[in-house]
Structures are given as structure tokens and as C-alpha cells.
mmCIF file of C-alpha atoms (C1' of nucleotides) in Angstrom:
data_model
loop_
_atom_site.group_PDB
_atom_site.id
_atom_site.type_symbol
_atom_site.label_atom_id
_atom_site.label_comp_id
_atom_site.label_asym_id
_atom_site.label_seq_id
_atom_site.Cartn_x
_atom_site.Cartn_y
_atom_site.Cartn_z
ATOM 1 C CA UNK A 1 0.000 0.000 0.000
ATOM 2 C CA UNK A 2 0.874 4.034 -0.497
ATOM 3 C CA UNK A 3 1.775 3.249 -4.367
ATOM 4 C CA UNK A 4 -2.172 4.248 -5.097
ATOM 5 C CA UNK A 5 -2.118 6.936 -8.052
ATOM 6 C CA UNK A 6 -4.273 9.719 -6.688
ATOM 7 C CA UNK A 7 -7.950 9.997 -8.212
ATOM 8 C CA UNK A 8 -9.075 12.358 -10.478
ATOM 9 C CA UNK A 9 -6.559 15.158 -11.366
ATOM 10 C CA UNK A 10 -4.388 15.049 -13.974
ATOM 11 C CA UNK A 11 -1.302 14.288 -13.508
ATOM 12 C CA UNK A 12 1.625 16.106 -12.184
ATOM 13 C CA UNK A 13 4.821 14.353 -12.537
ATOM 14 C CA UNK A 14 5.861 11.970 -15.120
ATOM 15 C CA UNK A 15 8.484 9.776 -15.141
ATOM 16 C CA UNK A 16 11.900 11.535 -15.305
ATOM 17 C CA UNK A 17 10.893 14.618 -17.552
ATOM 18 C CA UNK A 18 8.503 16.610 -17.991
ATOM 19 C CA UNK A 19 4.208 15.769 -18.177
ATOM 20 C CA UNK A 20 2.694 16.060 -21.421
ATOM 21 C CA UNK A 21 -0.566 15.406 -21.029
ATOM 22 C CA UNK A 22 -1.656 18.173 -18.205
ATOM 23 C CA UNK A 23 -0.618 20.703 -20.000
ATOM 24 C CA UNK A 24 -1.610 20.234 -23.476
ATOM 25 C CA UNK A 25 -4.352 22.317 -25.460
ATOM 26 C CA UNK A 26 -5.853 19.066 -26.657
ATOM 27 C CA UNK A 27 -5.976 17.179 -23.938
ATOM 28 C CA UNK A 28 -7.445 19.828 -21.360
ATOM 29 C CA UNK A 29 -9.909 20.491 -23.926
ATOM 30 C CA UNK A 30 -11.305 17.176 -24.352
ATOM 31 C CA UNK A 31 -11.315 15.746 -20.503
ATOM 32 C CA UNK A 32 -12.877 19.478 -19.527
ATOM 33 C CA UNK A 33 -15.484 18.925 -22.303
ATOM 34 C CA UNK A 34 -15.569 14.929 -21.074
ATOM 35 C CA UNK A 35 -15.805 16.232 -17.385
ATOM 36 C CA UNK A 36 -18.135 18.949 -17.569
ATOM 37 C CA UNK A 37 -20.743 17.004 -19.949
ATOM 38 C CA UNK A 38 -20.940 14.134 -17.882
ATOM 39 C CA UNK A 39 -23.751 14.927 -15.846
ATOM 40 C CA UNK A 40 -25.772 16.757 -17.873
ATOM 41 C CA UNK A 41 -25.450 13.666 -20.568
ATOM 42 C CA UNK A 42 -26.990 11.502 -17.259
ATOM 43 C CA UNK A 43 -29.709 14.154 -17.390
ATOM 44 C CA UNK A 44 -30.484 13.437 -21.350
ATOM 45 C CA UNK A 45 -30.264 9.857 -21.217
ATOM 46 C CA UNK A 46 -32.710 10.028 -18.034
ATOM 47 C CA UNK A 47 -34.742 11.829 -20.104
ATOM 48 C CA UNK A 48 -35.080 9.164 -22.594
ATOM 49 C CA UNK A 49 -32.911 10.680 -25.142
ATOM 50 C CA UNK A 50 -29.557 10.297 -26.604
ATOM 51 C CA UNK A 51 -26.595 13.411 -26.208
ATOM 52 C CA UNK A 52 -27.271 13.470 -30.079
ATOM 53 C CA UNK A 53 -30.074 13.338 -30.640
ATOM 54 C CA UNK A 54 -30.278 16.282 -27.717
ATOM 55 C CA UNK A 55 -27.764 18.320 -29.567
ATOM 56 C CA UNK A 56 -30.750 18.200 -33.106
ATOM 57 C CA UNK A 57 -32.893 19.417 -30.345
ATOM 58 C CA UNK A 58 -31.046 22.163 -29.520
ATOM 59 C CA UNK A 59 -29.870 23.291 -32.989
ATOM 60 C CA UNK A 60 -33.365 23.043 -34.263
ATOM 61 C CA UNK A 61 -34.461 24.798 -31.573
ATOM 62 C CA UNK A 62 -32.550 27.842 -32.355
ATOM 63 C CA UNK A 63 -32.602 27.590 -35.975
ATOM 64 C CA UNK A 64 -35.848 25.235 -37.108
ATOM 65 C CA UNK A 65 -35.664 23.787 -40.476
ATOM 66 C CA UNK A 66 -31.788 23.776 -41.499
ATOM 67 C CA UNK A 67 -30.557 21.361 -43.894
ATOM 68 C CA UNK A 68 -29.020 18.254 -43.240
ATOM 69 C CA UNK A 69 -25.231 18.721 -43.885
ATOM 70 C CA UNK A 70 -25.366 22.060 -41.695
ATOM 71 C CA UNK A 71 -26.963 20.450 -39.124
ATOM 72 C CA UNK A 72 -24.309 17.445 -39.017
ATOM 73 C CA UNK A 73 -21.682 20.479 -38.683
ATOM 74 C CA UNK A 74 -23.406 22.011 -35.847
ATOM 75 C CA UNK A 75 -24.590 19.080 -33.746
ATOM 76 C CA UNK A 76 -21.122 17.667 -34.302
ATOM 77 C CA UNK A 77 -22.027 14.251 -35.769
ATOM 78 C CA UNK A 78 -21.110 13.250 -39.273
ATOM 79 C CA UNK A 79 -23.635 13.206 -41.983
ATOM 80 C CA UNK A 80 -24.910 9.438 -42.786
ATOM 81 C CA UNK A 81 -24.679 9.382 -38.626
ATOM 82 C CA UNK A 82 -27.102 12.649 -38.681
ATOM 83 C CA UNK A 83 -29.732 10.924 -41.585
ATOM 84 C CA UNK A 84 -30.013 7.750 -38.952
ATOM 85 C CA UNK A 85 -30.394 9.774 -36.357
ATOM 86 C CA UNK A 86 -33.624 11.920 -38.285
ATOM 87 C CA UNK A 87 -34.923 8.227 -39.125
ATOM 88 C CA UNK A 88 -35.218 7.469 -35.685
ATOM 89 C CA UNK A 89 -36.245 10.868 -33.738
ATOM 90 C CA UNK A 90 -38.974 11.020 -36.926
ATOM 91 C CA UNK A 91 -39.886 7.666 -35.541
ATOM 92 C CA UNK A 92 -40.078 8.875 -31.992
ATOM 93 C CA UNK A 93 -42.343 11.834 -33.435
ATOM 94 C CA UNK A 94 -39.821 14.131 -32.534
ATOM 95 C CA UNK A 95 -38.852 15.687 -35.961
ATOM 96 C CA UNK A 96 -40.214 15.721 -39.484
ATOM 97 C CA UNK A 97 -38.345 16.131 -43.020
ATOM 98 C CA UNK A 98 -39.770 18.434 -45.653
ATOM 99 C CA UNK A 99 -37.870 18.002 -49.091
ATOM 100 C CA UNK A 100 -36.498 21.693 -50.191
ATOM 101 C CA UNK A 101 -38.595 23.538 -52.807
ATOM 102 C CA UNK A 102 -35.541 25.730 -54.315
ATOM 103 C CA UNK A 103 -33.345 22.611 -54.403
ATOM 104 C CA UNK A 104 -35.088 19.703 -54.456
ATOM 105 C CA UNK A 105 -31.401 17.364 -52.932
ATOM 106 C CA UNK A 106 -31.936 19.171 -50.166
ATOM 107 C CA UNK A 107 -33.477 17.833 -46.815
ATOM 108 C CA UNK A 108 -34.920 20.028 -44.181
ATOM 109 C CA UNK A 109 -35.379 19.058 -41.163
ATOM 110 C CA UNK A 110 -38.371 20.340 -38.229
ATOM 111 C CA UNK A 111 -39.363 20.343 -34.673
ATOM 112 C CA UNK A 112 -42.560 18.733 -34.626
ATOM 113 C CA UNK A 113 -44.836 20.652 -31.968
ATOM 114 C CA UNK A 114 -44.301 17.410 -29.450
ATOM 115 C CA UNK A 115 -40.474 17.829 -30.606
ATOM 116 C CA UNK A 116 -40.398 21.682 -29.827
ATOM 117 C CA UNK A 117 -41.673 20.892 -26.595
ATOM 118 C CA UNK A 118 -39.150 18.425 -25.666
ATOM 119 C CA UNK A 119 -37.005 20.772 -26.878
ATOM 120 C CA UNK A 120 -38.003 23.462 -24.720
ATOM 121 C CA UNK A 121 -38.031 21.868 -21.607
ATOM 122 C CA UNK A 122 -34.560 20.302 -22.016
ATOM 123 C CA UNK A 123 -33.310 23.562 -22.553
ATOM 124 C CA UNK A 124 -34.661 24.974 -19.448
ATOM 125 C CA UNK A 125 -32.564 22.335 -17.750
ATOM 126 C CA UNK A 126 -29.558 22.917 -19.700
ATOM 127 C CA UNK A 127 -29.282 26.381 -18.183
ATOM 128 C CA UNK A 128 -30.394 25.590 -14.904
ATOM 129 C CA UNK A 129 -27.555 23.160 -15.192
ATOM 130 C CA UNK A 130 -25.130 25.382 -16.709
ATOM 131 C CA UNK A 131 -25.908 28.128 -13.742
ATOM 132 C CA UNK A 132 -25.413 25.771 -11.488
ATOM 133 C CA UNK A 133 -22.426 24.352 -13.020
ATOM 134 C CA UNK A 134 -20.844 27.842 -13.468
ATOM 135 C CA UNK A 135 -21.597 29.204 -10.167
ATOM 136 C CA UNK A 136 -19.353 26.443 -8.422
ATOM 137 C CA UNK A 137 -16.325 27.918 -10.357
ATOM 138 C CA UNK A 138 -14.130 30.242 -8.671
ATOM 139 C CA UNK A 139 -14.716 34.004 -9.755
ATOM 140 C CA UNK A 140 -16.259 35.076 -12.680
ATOM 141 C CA UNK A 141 -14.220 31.920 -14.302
ATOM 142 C CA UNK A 142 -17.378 30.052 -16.416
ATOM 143 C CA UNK A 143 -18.139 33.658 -17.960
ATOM 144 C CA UNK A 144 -14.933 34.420 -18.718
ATOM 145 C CA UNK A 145 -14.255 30.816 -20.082
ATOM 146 C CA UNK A 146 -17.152 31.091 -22.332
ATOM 147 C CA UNK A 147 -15.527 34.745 -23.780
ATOM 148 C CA UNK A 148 -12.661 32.825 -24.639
ATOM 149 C CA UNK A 149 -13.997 29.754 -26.353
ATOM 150 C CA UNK A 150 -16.025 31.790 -28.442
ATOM 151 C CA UNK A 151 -13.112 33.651 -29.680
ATOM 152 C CA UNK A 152 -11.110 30.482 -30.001
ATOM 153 C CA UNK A 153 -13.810 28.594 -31.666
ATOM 154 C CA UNK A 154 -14.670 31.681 -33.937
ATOM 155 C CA UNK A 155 -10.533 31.486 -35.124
ATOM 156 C CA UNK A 156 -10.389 27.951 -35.689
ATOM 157 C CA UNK A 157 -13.984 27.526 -37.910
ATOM 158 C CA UNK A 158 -13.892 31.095 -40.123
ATOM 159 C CA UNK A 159 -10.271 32.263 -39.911
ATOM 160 C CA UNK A 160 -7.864 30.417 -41.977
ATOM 161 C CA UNK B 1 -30.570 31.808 -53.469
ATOM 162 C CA UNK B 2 -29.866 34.455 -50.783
ATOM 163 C CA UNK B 3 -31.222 31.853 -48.413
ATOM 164 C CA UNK B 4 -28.204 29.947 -48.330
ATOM 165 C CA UNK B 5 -26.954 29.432 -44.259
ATOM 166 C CA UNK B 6 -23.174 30.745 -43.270
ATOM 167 C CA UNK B 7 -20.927 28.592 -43.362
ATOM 168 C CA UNK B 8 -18.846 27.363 -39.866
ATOM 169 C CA UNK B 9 -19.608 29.501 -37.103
ATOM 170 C CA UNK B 10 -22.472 28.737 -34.253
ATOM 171 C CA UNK B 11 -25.310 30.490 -35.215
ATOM 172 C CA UNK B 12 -26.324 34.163 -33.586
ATOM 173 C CA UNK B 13 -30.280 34.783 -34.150
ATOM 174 C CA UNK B 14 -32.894 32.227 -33.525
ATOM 175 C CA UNK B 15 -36.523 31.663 -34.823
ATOM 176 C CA UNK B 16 -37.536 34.721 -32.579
ATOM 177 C CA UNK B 17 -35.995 34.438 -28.733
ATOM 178 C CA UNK B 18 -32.928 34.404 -27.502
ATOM 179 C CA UNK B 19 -29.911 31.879 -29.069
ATOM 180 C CA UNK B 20 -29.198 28.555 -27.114
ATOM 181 C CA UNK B 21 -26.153 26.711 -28.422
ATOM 182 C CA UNK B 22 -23.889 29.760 -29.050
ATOM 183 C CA UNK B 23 -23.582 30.771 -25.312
ATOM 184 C CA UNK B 24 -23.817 27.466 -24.014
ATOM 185 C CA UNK B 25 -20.755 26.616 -22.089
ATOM 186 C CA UNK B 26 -21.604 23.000 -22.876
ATOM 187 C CA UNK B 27 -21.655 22.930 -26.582
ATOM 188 C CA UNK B 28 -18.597 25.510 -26.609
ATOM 189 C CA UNK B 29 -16.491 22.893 -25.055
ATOM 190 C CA UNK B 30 -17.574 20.722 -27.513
ATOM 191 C CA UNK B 31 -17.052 22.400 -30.538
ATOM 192 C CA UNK B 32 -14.182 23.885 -29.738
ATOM 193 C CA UNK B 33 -12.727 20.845 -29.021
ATOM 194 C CA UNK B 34 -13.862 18.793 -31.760
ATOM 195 C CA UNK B 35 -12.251 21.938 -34.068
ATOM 196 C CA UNK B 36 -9.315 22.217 -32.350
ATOM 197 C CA UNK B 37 -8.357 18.399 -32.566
ATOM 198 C CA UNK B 38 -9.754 17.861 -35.630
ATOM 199 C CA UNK B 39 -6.224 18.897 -37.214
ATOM 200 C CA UNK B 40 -4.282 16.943 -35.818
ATOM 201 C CA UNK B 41 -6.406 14.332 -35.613
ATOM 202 C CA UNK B 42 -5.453 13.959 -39.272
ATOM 203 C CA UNK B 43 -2.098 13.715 -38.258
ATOM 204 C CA UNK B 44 -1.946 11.246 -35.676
ATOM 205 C CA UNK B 45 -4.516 8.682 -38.386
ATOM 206 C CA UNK B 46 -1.517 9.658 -40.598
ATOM 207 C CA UNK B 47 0.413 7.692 -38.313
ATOM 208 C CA UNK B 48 -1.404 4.763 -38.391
ATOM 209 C CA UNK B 49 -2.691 4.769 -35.027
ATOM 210 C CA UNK B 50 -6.530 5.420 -34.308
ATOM 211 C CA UNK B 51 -7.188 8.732 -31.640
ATOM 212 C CA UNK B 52 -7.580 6.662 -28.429
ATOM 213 C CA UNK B 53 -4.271 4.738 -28.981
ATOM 214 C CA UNK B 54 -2.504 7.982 -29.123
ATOM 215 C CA UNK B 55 -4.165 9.374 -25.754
ATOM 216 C CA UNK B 56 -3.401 5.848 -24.083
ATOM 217 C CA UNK B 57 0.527 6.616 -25.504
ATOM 218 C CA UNK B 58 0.316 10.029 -24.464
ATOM 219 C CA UNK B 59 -0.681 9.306 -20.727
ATOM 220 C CA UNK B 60 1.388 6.018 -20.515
ATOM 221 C CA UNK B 61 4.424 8.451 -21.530
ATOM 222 C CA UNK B 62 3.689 11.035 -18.441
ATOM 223 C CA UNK B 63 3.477 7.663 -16.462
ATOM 224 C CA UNK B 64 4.394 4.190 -17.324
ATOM 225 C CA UNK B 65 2.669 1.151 -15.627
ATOM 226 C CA UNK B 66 -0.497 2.587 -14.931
ATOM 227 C CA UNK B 67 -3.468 0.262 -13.875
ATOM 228 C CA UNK B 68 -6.574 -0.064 -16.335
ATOM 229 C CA UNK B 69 -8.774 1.674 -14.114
ATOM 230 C CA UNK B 70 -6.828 5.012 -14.107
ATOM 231 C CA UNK B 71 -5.836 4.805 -17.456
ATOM 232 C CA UNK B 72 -9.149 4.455 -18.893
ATOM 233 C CA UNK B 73 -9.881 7.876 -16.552
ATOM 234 C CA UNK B 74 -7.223 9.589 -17.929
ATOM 235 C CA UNK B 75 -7.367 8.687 -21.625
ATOM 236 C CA UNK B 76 -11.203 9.870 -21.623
ATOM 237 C CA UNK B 77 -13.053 6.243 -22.156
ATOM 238 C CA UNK B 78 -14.588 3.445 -20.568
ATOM 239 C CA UNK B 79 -12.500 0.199 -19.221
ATOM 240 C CA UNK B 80 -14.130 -1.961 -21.237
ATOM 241 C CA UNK B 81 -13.228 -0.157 -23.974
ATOM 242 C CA UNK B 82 -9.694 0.665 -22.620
ATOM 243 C CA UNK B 83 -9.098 -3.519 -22.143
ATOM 244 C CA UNK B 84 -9.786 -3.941 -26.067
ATOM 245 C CA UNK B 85 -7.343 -1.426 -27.322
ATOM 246 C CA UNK B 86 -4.898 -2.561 -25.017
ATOM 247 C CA UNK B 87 -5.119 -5.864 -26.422
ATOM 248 C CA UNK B 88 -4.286 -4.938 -29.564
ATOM 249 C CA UNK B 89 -1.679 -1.921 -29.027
ATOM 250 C CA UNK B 90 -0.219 -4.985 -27.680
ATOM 251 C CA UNK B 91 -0.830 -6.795 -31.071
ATOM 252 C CA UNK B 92 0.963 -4.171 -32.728
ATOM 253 C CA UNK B 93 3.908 -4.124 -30.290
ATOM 254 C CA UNK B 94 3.301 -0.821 -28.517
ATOM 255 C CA UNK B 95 2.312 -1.795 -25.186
ATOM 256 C CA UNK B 96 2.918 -5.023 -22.663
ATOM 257 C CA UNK B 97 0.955 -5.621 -19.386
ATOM 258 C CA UNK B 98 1.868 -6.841 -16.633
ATOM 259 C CA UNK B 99 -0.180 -8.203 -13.543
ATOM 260 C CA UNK B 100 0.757 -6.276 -10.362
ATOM 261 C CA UNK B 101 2.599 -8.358 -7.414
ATOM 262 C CA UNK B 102 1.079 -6.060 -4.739
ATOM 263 C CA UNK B 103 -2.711 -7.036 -6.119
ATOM 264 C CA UNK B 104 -3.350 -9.657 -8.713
ATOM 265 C CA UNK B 105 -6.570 -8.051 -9.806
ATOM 266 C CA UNK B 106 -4.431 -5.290 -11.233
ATOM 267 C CA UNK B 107 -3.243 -4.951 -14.726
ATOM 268 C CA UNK B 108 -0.220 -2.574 -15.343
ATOM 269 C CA UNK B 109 -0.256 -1.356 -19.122
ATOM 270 C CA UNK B 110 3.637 -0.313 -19.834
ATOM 271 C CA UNK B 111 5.215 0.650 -22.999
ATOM 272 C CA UNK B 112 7.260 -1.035 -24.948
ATOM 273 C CA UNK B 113 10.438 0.117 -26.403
ATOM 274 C CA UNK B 114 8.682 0.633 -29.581
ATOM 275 C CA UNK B 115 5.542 2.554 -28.039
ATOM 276 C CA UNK B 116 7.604 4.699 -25.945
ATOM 277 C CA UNK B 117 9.466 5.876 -29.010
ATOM 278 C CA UNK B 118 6.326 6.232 -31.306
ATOM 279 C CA UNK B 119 4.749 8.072 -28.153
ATOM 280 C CA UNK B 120 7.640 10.208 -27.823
ATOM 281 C CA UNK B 121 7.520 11.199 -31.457
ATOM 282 C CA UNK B 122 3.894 11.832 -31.829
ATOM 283 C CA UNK B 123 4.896 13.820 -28.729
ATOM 284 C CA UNK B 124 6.989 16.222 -30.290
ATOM 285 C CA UNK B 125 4.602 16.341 -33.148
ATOM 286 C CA UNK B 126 1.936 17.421 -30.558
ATOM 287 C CA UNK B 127 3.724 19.960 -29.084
ATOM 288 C CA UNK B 128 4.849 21.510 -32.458
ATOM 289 C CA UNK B 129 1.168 21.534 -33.482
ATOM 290 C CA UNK B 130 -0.085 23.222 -30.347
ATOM 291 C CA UNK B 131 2.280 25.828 -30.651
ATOM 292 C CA UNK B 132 1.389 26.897 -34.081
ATOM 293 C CA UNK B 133 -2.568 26.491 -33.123
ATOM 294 C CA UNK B 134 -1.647 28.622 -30.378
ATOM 295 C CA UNK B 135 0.183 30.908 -32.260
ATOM 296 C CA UNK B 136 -2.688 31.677 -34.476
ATOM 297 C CA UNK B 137 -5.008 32.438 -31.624
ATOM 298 C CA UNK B 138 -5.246 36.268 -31.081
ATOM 299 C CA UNK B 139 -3.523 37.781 -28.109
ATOM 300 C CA UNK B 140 -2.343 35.470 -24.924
ATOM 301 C CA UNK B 141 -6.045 33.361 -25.575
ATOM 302 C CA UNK B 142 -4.039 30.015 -26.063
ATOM 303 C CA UNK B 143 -2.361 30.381 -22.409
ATOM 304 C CA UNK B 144 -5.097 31.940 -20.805
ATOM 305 C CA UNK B 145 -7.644 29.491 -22.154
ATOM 306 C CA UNK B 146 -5.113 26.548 -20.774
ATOM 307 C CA UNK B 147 -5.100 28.557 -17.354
ATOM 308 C CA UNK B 148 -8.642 28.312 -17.046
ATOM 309 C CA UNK B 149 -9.252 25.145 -17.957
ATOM 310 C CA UNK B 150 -6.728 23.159 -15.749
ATOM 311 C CA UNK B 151 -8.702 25.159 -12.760
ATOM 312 C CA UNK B 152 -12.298 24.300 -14.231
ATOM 313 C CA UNK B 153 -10.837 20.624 -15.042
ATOM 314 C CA UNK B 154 -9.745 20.396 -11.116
ATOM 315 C CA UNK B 155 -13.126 21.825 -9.780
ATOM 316 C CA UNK B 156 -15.257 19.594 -11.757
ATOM 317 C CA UNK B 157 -13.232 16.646 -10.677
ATOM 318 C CA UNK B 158 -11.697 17.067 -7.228
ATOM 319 C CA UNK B 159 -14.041 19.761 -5.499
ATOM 320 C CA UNK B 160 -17.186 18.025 -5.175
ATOM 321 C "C1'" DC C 1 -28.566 23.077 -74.895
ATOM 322 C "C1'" DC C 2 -25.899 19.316 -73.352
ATOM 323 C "C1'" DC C 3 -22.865 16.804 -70.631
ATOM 324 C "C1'" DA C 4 -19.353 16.453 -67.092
ATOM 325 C "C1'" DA C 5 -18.564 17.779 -62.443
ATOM 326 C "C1'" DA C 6 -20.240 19.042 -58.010
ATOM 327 C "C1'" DA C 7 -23.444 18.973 -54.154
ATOM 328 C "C1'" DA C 8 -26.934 16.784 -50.959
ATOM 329 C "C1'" DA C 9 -28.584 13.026 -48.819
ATOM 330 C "C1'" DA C 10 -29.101 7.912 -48.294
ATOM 331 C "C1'" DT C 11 -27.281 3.277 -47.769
ATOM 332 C "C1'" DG C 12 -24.260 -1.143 -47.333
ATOM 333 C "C1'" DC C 13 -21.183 -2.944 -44.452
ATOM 334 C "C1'" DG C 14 -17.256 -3.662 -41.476
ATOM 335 C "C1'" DT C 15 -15.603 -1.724 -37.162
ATOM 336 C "C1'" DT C 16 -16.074 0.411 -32.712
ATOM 337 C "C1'" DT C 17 -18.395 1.234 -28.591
ATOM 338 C "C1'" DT C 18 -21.277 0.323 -24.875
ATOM 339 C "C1'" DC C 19 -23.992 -2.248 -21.442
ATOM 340 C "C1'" DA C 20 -24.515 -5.807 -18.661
ATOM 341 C "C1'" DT C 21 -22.473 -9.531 -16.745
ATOM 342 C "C1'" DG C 22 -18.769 -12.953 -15.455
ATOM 343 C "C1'" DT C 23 -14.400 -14.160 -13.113
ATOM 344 C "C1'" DT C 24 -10.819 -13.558 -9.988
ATOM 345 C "C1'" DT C 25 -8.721 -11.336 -6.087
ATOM 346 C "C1'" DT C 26 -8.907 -8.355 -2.097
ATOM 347 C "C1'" DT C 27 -11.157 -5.937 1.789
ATOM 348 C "C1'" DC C 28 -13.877 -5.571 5.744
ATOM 349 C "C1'" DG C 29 -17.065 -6.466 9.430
ATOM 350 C "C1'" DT C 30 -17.940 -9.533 13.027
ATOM 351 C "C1'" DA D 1 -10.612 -16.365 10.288
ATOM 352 C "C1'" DC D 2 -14.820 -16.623 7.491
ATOM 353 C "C1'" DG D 3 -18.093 -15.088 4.272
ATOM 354 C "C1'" DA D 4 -20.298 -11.183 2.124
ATOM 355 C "C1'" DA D 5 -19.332 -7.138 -0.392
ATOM 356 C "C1'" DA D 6 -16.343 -4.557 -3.247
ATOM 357 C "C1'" DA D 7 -12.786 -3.802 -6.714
ATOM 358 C "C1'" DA D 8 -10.295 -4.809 -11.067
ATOM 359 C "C1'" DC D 9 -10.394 -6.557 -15.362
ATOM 360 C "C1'" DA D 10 -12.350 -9.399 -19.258
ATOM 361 C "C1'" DT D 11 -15.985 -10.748 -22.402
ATOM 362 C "C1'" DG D 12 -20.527 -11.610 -25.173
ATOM 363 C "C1'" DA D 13 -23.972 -9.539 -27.643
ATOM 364 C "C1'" DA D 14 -26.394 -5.605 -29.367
ATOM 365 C "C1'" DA D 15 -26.314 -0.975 -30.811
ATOM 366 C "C1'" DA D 16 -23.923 2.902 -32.650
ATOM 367 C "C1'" DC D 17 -20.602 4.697 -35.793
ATOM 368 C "C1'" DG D 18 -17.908 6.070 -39.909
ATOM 369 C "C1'" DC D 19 -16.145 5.118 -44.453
ATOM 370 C "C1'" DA D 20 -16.908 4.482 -49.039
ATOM 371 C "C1'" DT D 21 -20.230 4.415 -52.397
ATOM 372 C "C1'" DT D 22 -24.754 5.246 -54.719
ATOM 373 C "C1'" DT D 23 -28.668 8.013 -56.138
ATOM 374 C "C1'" DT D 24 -30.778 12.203 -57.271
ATOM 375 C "C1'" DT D 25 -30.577 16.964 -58.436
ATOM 376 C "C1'" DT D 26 -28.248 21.204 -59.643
ATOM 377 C "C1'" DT D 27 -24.467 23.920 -61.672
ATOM 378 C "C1'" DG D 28 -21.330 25.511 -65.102
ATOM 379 C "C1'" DG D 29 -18.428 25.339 -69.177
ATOM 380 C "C1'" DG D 30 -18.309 24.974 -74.082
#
DNA sequence: CCCAAAAAAATGCGTTTTCATGTTTTTCGT
DNA sequence: ACGAAAAACATGAAAACGCATTTTTTTGGG
């Protein structure tokens, strides 16, 4: 016994030189994302849904009616993954497609009124959860984190 | 035509309230992180290995002979999952394990001389690409975001 | 106007991932 | 010290996923 690796944190040390992973872009990106969504994703699946088929929700919500491939990009899921996912929230009554009148390849996908209402009410949660989430972090720390991945995200999609 | 969506960014106006998925902390984790790797993503696939190989390389590198548990933890996915790709990063000569003498229910995962030099390449590969990501980022934002998110990372995982 | 190229979405199919459970070893209460 | 509970890892089966390709429609050059 005393050999236990400490829970949670990242870690600190490494084995003669110096630790990669704790202070890499990447990598703090990804288990803050991972650590952060976790229990709001236990909130979605209680809720009978899937995280992606929660993200449609929310994209739809803001912007009802987008195409297919734009909707892939925003609800980060690739596109054949985004038409199974339609197939089966159409099947849950959730959405509905309407075939484009201007361009008839295109696929548009909407709320449904029961969808819009799921919709609505998962939202609500999302920001209770997101308050709640935010106000345990030191300072003004969530807003100011928020500032800053909207810059960053803003760089990395338009710029370049 | 005219109706065409922009391209990229997160979306600003909504159907007629206020815009969800923009300003929520949530889905700006997520997207920025999906963007962010994205890139070099492509490289490490380049490489032949698949993403979660190089995150179990990249933590075994900051510490060698971890147990499964942890390791899963710190690579960002589940044990089950964690025991397959271990199996065959062991096919392929990157990593050995070994049971530990203190309790036989552990499993050590080390690297092999071969994985600790592919892991200390893709390494240095890492670290070149995060500096140039960085470097396009306006201002300080690449260190300050890194600030903020080891001390969001530790709240969400130690406090509480 | 026609045909090749591009764009949007759907689909076939092999791989990955997860969930639940099984097996072995250790811990802990009495 | 014994047996129940817990911990660590492995595994079987089902679902989810992504790649490559196909189908349909639109665009653009000659």
C-alpha cells in the first residue's frame, strides 16, 4: 500500500521529464469537455434521449428547419450518422423532413410541436444546469471561459 | 438563393428568442474541441494509429505502468473499452501488461520500447502543433484558455 | 442546350463502442 | 478467520458509428 495513483486530477509528474498530457491544449480540452458534460449527458439519457439526438434538439431549436449537412456540422455528428439519427427521432415523433422547394437534394429538417416541446423543456434544464455548473467555479471563471472559447472557436472555424 | 446558411460559425439569431447553443458553455467545449483536434487528428490517423491509442501513448508516456482503471480515466473512455485497445496496441507491439505483485486483480499497461518511441515522437509532433494552433489564436487566448481550464478541469473533478 | 462535375442526402457494411455480466482477487465487518 | 461485499479486469452480444459508395438533383463550361 501508499503506491495508489491519486484519483481524479491530472497528472503532475511523469516519469523523469517533464508531463505532457496536463498541460496540453488538446488534452485539457477534451477531458474538460468529457468532465463537464458528464452529468448533464446523465440528465439526457434520463430523459429518454440520446446526447445526439439532444444536440438536433437544440440546434433546431434555435434555428428550425436547417438542412441536413449544416446540421451534421453544428450538432457535431457526421452526416450518414445525422440521416439515422432523423430516421429514428422522426420515428419517436420528434422531428419531421420536408424536401427543399428551391433545391429539391436538399433535406430540411423540423421540430414537430411534441419535438419543440421536448425541446423546450430540455433547454430549461440545460441552463439551470449550466448556472449551477458555473456558479461552483471560482470568480467570474465560467463567464470568462465562455468569452474565450467563443473567440477560439470563432478562429479555428472562419479564420484560416 | 440568398437563403443559403453561413458557413462554420455557431449560429447568432434564432426563430424569434434568444440563441441557445452559441452561449452554451456545454456545446462551446464541444465544438471547440472537436475543431481544435480535428487537425491533428489527421495527423496522428496519418500515423497509423486510431485517436484513443494515441491518448493511451500520451498518458502512458507522463506515467508508465499505470493500472486499467486510471488509465481508462485519464485517456477519456470506458474500461471496457480501454481492455480492447490494449489488447491490440499490444498486437501491434506498442504496449505489454503486466499483472501487479502487490494485487493480482491489477493490470499494469507499460510501454514497450517501440511505443515509448512512437509516443515520444507523436509527442513532439503534438507539441509543435499546439504551438502553431496557439500561435494563431489572437492575443495570450491560447495560455489563458489553458489557465482556465486546468482550474475548471480540477473543480469539476476534485471539489465536489 | 448538353454533358461532365459538383453537391446533398441515403445506404451497405465492417468496425467500434457500450452495457450488462462474469471471473478472480482483495477488503472488511464480526 | 470466514463469508459477504467490493474492486479490477475481461468478455458476449447488441447498438452505434464512420467510411466508401450510390442516387438524385443542380451547376457551369463549351
Amino acid at each position: 500500500m501508499g503506491t495508489e495513483p491519486r484519483q481524479g486530477d491530472l497528472n503532475e509528474g511523469g516519469d523523469g521529464d517533464a508531463p505532457f498530457v496536463a498541460d496540453y491544449l488538446l488534452f485539457l480540452l477534451a477531458s474538460t469537455s468529457a468532465a463537464a458534460s458528464a452529468e448533464f449527458h446523465a440528465v439526457v439519457r434520463a430523459e429518454g434521449l440520446r446526447v445526439r439526438e439532444w444536440r438536433v434538439l437544440a440546434c433546431l431549436h434555435d434555428e428550425d428547419g436547417q438542412m441536413t449537412t449544416r446540421l451534421a456540422e453544428l450538432a457535431l455528428m457526421e452526416q450518414s450518422r445525422l440521416t439515422r439519427i432523423i430516421d429514428q427521432m422522426h420515428t419517436s415523433g420528434l422531428v419531421e423532413r420536408r424536401s427543399d422547394a428551391e433545391d429539391r437534394r436538399r433535406v430540411r429538417v423540423f421540430l414537430t410541436e411534441r419535438g419543440a416541446a421536448v425541446a423546450a423543456n430540455m433547454i430549461e434544464k440545460a441552463r439551470a444546469h449550466e448556472a449551477a455548473l458555473i456558479a461552483r467555479l471560482p470568480g467570474a471563471s465560467g463567464e470568462t471561459l465562455k468569452r474565450l472559447l467563443k473567440r477560439v472557436h470563432a478562429e479555428l472555424v472562419d479564420g484560416e
